mmCIF file with all atom_site columns, C-alpha atoms in Angstrom:
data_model
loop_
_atom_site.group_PDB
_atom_site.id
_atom_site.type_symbol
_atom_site.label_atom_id
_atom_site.label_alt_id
_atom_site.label_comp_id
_atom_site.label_asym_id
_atom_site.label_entity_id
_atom_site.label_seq_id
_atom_site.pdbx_PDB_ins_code
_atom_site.Cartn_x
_atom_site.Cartn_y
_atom_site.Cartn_z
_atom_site.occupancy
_atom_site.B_iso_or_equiv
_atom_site.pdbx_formal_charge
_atom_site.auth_seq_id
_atom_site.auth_comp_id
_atom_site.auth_asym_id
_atom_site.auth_atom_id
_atom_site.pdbx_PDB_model_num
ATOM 1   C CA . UNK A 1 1   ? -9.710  11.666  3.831   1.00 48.00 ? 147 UNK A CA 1
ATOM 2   C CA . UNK A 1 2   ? -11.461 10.515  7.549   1.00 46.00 ? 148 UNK A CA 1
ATOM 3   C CA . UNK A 1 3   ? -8.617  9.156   9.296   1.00 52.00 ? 149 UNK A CA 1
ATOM 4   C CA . UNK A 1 4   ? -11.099 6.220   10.266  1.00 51.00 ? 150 UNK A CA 1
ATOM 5   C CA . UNK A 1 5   ? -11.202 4.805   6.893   1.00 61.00 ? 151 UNK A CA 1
ATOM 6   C CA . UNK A 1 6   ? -7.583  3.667   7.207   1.00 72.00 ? 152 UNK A CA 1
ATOM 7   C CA . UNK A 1 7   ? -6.547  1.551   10.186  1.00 78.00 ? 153 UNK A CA 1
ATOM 8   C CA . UNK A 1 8   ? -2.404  0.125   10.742  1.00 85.00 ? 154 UNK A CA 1
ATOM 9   C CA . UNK A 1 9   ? -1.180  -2.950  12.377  1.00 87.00 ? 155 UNK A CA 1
ATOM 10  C CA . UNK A 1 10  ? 1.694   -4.405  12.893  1.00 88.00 ? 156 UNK A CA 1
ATOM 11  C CA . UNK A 1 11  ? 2.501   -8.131  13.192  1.00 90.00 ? 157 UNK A CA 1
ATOM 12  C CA . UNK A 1 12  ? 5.289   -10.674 13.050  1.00 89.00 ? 158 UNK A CA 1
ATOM 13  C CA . UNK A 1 13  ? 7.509   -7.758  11.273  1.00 91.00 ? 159 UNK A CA 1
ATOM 14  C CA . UNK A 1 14  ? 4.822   -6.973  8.894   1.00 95.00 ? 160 UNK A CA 1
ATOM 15  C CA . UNK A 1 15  ? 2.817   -3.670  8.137   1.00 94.00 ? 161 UNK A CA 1
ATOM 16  C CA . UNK A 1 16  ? -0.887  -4.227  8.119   1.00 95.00 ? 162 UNK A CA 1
ATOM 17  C CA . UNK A 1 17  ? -2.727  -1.345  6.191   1.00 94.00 ? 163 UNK A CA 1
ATOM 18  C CA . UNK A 1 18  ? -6.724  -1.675  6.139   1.00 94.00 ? 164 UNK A CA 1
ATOM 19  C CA . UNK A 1 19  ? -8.446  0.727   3.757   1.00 93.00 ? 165 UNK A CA 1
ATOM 20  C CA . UNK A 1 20  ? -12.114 1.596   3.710   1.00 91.00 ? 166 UNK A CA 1
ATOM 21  C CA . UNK A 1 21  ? -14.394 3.125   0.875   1.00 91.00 ? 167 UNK A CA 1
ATOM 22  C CA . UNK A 1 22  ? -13.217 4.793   -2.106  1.00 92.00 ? 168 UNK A CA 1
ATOM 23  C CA . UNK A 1 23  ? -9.565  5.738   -1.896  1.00 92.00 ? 169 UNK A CA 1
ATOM 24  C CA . UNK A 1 24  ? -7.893  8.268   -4.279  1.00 93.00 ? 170 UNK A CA 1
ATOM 25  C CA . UNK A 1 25  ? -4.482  9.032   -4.871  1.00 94.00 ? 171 UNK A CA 1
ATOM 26  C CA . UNK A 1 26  ? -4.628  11.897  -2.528  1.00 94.00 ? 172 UNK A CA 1
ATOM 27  C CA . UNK A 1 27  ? -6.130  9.705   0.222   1.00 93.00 ? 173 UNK A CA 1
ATOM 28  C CA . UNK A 1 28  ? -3.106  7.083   -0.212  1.00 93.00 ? 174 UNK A CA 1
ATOM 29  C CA . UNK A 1 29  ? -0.189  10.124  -0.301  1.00 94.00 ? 175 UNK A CA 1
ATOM 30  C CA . UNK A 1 30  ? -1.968  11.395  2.498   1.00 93.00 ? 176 UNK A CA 1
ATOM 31  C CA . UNK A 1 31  ? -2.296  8.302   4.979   1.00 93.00 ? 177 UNK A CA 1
ATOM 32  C CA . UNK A 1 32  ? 1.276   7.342   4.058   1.00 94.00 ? 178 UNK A CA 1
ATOM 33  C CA . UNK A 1 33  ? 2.337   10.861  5.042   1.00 94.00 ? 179 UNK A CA 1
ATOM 34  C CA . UNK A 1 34  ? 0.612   11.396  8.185   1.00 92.00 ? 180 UNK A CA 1
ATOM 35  C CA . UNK A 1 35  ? 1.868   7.201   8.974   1.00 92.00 ? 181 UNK A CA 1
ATOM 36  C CA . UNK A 1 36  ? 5.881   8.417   8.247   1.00 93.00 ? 182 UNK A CA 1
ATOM 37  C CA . UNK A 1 37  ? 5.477   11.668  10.364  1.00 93.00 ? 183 UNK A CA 1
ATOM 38  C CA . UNK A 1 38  ? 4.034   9.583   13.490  1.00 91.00 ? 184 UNK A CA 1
ATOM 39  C CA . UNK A 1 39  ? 6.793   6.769   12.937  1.00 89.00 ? 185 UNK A CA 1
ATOM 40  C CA . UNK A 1 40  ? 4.148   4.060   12.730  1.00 87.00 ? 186 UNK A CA 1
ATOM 41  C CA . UNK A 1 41  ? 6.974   1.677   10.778  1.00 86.00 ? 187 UNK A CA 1
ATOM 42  C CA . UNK A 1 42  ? 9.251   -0.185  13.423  1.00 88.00 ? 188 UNK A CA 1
ATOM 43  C CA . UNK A 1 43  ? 12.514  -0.582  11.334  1.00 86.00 ? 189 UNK A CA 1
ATOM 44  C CA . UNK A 1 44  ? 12.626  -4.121  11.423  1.00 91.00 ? 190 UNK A CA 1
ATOM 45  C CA . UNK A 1 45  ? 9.548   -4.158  9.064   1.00 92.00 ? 191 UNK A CA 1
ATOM 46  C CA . UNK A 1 46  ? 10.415  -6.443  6.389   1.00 95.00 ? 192 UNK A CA 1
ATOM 47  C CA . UNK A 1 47  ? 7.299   -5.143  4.279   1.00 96.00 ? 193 UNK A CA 1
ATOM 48  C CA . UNK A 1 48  ? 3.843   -3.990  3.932   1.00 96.00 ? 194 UNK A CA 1
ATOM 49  C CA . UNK A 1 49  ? 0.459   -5.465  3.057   1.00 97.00 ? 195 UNK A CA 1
ATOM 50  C CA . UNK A 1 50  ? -2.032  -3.490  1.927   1.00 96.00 ? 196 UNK A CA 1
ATOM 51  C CA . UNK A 1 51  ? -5.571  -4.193  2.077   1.00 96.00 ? 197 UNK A CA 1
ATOM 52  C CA . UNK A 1 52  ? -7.988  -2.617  -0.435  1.00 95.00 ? 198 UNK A CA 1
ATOM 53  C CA . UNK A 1 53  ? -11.100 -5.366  0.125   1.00 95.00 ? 199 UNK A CA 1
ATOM 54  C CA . UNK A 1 54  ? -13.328 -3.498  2.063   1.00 94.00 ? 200 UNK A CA 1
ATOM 55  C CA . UNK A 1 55  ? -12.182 -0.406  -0.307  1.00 93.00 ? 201 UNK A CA 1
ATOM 56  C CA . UNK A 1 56  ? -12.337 0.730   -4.408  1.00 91.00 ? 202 UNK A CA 1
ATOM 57  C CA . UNK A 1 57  ? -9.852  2.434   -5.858  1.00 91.00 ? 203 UNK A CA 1
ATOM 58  C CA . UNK A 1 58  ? -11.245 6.331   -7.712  1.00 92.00 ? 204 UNK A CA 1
ATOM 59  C CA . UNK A 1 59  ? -8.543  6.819   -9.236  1.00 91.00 ? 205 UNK A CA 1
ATOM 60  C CA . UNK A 1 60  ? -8.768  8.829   -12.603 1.00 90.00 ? 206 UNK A CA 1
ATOM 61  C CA . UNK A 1 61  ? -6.661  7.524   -15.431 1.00 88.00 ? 207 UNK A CA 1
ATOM 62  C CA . UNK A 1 62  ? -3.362  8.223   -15.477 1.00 91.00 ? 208 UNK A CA 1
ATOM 63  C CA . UNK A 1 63  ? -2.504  8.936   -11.854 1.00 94.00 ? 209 UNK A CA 1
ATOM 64  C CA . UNK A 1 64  ? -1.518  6.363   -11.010 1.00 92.00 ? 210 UNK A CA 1
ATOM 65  C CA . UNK A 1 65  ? 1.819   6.721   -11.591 1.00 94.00 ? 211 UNK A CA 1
ATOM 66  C CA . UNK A 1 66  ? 2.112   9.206   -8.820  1.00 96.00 ? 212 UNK A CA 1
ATOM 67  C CA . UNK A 1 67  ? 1.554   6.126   -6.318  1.00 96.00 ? 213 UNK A CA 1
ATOM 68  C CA . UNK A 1 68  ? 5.401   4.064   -6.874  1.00 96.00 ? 214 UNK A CA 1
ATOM 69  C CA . UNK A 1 69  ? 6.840   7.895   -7.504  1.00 96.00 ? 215 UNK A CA 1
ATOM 70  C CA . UNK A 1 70  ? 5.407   8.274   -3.664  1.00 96.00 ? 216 UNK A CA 1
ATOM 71  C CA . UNK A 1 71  ? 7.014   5.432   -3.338  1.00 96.00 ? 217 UNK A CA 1
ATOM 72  C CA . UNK A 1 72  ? 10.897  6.520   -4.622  1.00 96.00 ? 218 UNK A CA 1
ATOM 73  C CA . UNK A 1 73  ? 10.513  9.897   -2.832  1.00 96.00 ? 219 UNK A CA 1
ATOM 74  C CA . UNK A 1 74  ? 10.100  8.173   0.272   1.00 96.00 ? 220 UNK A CA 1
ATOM 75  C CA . UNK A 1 75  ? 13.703  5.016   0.572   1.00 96.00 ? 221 UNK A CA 1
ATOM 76  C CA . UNK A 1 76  ? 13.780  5.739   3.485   1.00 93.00 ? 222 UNK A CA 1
ATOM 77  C CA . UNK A 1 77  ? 10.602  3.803   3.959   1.00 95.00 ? 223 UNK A CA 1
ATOM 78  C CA . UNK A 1 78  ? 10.088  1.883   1.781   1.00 96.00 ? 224 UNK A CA 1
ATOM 79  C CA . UNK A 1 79  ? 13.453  0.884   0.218   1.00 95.00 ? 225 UNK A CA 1
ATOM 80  C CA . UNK A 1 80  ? 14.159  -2.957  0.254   1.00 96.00 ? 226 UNK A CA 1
ATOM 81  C CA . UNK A 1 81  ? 10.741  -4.009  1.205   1.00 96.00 ? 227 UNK A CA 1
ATOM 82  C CA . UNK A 1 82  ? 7.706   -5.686  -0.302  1.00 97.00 ? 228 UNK A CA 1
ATOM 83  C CA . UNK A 1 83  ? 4.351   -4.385  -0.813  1.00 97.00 ? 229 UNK A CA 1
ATOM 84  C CA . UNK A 1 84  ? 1.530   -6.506  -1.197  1.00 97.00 ? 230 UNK A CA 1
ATOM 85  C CA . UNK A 1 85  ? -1.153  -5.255  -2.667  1.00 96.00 ? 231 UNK A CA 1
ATOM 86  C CA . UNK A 1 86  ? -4.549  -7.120  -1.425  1.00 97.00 ? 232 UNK A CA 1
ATOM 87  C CA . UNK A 1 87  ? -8.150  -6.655  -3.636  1.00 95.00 ? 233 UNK A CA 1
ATOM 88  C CA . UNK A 1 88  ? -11.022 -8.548  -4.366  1.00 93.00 ? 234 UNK A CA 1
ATOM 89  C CA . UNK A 1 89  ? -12.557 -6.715  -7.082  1.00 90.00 ? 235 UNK A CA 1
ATOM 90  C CA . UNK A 1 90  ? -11.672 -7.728  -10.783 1.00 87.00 ? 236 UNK A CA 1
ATOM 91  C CA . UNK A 1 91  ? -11.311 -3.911  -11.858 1.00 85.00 ? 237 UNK A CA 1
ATOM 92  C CA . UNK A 1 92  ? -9.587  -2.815  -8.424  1.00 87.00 ? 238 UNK A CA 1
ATOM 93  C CA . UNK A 1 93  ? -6.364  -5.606  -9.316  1.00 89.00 ? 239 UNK A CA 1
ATOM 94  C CA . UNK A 1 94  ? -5.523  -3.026  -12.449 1.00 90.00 ? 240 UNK A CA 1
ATOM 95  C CA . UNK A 1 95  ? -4.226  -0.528  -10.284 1.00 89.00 ? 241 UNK A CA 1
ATOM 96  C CA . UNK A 1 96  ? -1.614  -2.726  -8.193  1.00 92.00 ? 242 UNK A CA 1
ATOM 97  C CA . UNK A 1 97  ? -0.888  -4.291  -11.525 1.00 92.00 ? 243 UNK A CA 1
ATOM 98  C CA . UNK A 1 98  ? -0.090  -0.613  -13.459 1.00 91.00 ? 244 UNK A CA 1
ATOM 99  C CA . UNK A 1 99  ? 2.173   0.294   -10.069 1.00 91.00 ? 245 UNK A CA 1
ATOM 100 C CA . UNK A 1 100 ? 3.920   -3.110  -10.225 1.00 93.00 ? 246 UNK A CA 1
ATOM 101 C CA . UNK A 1 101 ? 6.103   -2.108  -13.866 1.00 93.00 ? 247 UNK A CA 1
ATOM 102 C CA . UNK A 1 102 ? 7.352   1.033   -11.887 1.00 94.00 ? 248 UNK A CA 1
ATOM 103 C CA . UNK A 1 103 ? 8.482   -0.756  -8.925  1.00 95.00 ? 249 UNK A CA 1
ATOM 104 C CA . UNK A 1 104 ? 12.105  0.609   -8.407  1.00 94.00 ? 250 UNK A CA 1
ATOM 105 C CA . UNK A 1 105 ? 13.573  -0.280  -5.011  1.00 95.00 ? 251 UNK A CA 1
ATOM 106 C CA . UNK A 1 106 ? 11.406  -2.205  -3.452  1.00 96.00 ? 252 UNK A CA 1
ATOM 107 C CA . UNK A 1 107 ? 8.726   -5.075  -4.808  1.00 97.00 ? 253 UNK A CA 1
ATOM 108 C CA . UNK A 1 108 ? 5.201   -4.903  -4.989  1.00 97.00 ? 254 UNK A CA 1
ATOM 109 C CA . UNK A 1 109 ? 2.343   -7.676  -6.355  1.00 96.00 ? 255 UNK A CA 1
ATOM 110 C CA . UNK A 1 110 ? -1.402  -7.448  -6.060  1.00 96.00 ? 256 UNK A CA 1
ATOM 111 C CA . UNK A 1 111 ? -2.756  -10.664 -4.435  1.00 97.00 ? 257 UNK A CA 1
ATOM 112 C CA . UNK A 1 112 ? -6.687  -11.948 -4.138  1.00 95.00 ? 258 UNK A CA 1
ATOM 113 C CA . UNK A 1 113 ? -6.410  -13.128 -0.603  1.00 96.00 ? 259 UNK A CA 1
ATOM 114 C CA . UNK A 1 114 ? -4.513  -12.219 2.948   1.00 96.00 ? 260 UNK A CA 1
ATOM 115 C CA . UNK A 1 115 ? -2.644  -15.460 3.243   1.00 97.00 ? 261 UNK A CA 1
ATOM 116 C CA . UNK A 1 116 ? -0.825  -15.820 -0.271  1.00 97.00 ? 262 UNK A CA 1
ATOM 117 C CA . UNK A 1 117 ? 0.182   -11.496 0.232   1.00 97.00 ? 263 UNK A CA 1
ATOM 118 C CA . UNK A 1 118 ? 1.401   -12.808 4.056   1.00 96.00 ? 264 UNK A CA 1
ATOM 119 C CA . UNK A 1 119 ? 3.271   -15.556 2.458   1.00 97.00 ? 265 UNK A CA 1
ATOM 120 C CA . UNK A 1 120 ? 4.797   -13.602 0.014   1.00 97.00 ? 266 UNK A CA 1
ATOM 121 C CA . UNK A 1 121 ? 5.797   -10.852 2.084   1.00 97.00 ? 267 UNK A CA 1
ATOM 122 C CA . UNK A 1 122 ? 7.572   -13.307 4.893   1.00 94.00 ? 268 UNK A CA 1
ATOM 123 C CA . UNK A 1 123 ? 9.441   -15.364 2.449   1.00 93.00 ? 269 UNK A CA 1
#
């Protein structure tokens, strides 16, 4: 994956991460990995929100269970925390949805707009 088709940010003790174009599971191990090795996550971070609207997922069937075991090989990270999961594409929301009934640990939802995955995350 081009680096520039992920960007981070982070705000009010929130993880902001902005995807671009089509994302596999490899591309989302792979940003994650490079993210953790550079320390991008101030440990006050109370959670993440991820932002697939300017992205679609190409993800072949199946594999997407290897996104929440990223997830559990990584507590350390991600352990307590919420991950919102932000897409506007009918057929993009399966994905967060799939990932959602392996969340062990830590709590994600997919969400159709910033504010209500901000809200969530804060409360």
């Amino acid at each position: 994956m081009v680096e520039s088709r992920v960007k981070y940010e982070y705000k009010n003790r929130v993880v902001f991460k902005y995807y671009f174009g089509l994302i596999t599971v490899e591309d989302v191990a792979e940003t994650w990995l490079t993210a953790i090795k550079k320390k991008l996550f101030p440990d006050d971070a109370v959670g993440f929100i991820l932002d697939y609207r300017n992205a679609q997922f190409d993800i072949e069937p199946g594999r997407h269970i290897e996104i929440p075991e990223f997830f559990h090989q990584h507590p350390d990270v991600f352990y307590g925390k919420k991950i919102a999961i932000v897409t506007v594409r009918p057929k993009d929301v399966v994905y967060p949805m799939l990932i959602q009934v392996r969340d062990k640990g830590y709590k994600s939802m997919p969400f159709s707009t910033m504010e209500a995955a901000i809200d969530w995350v804060k409360a």
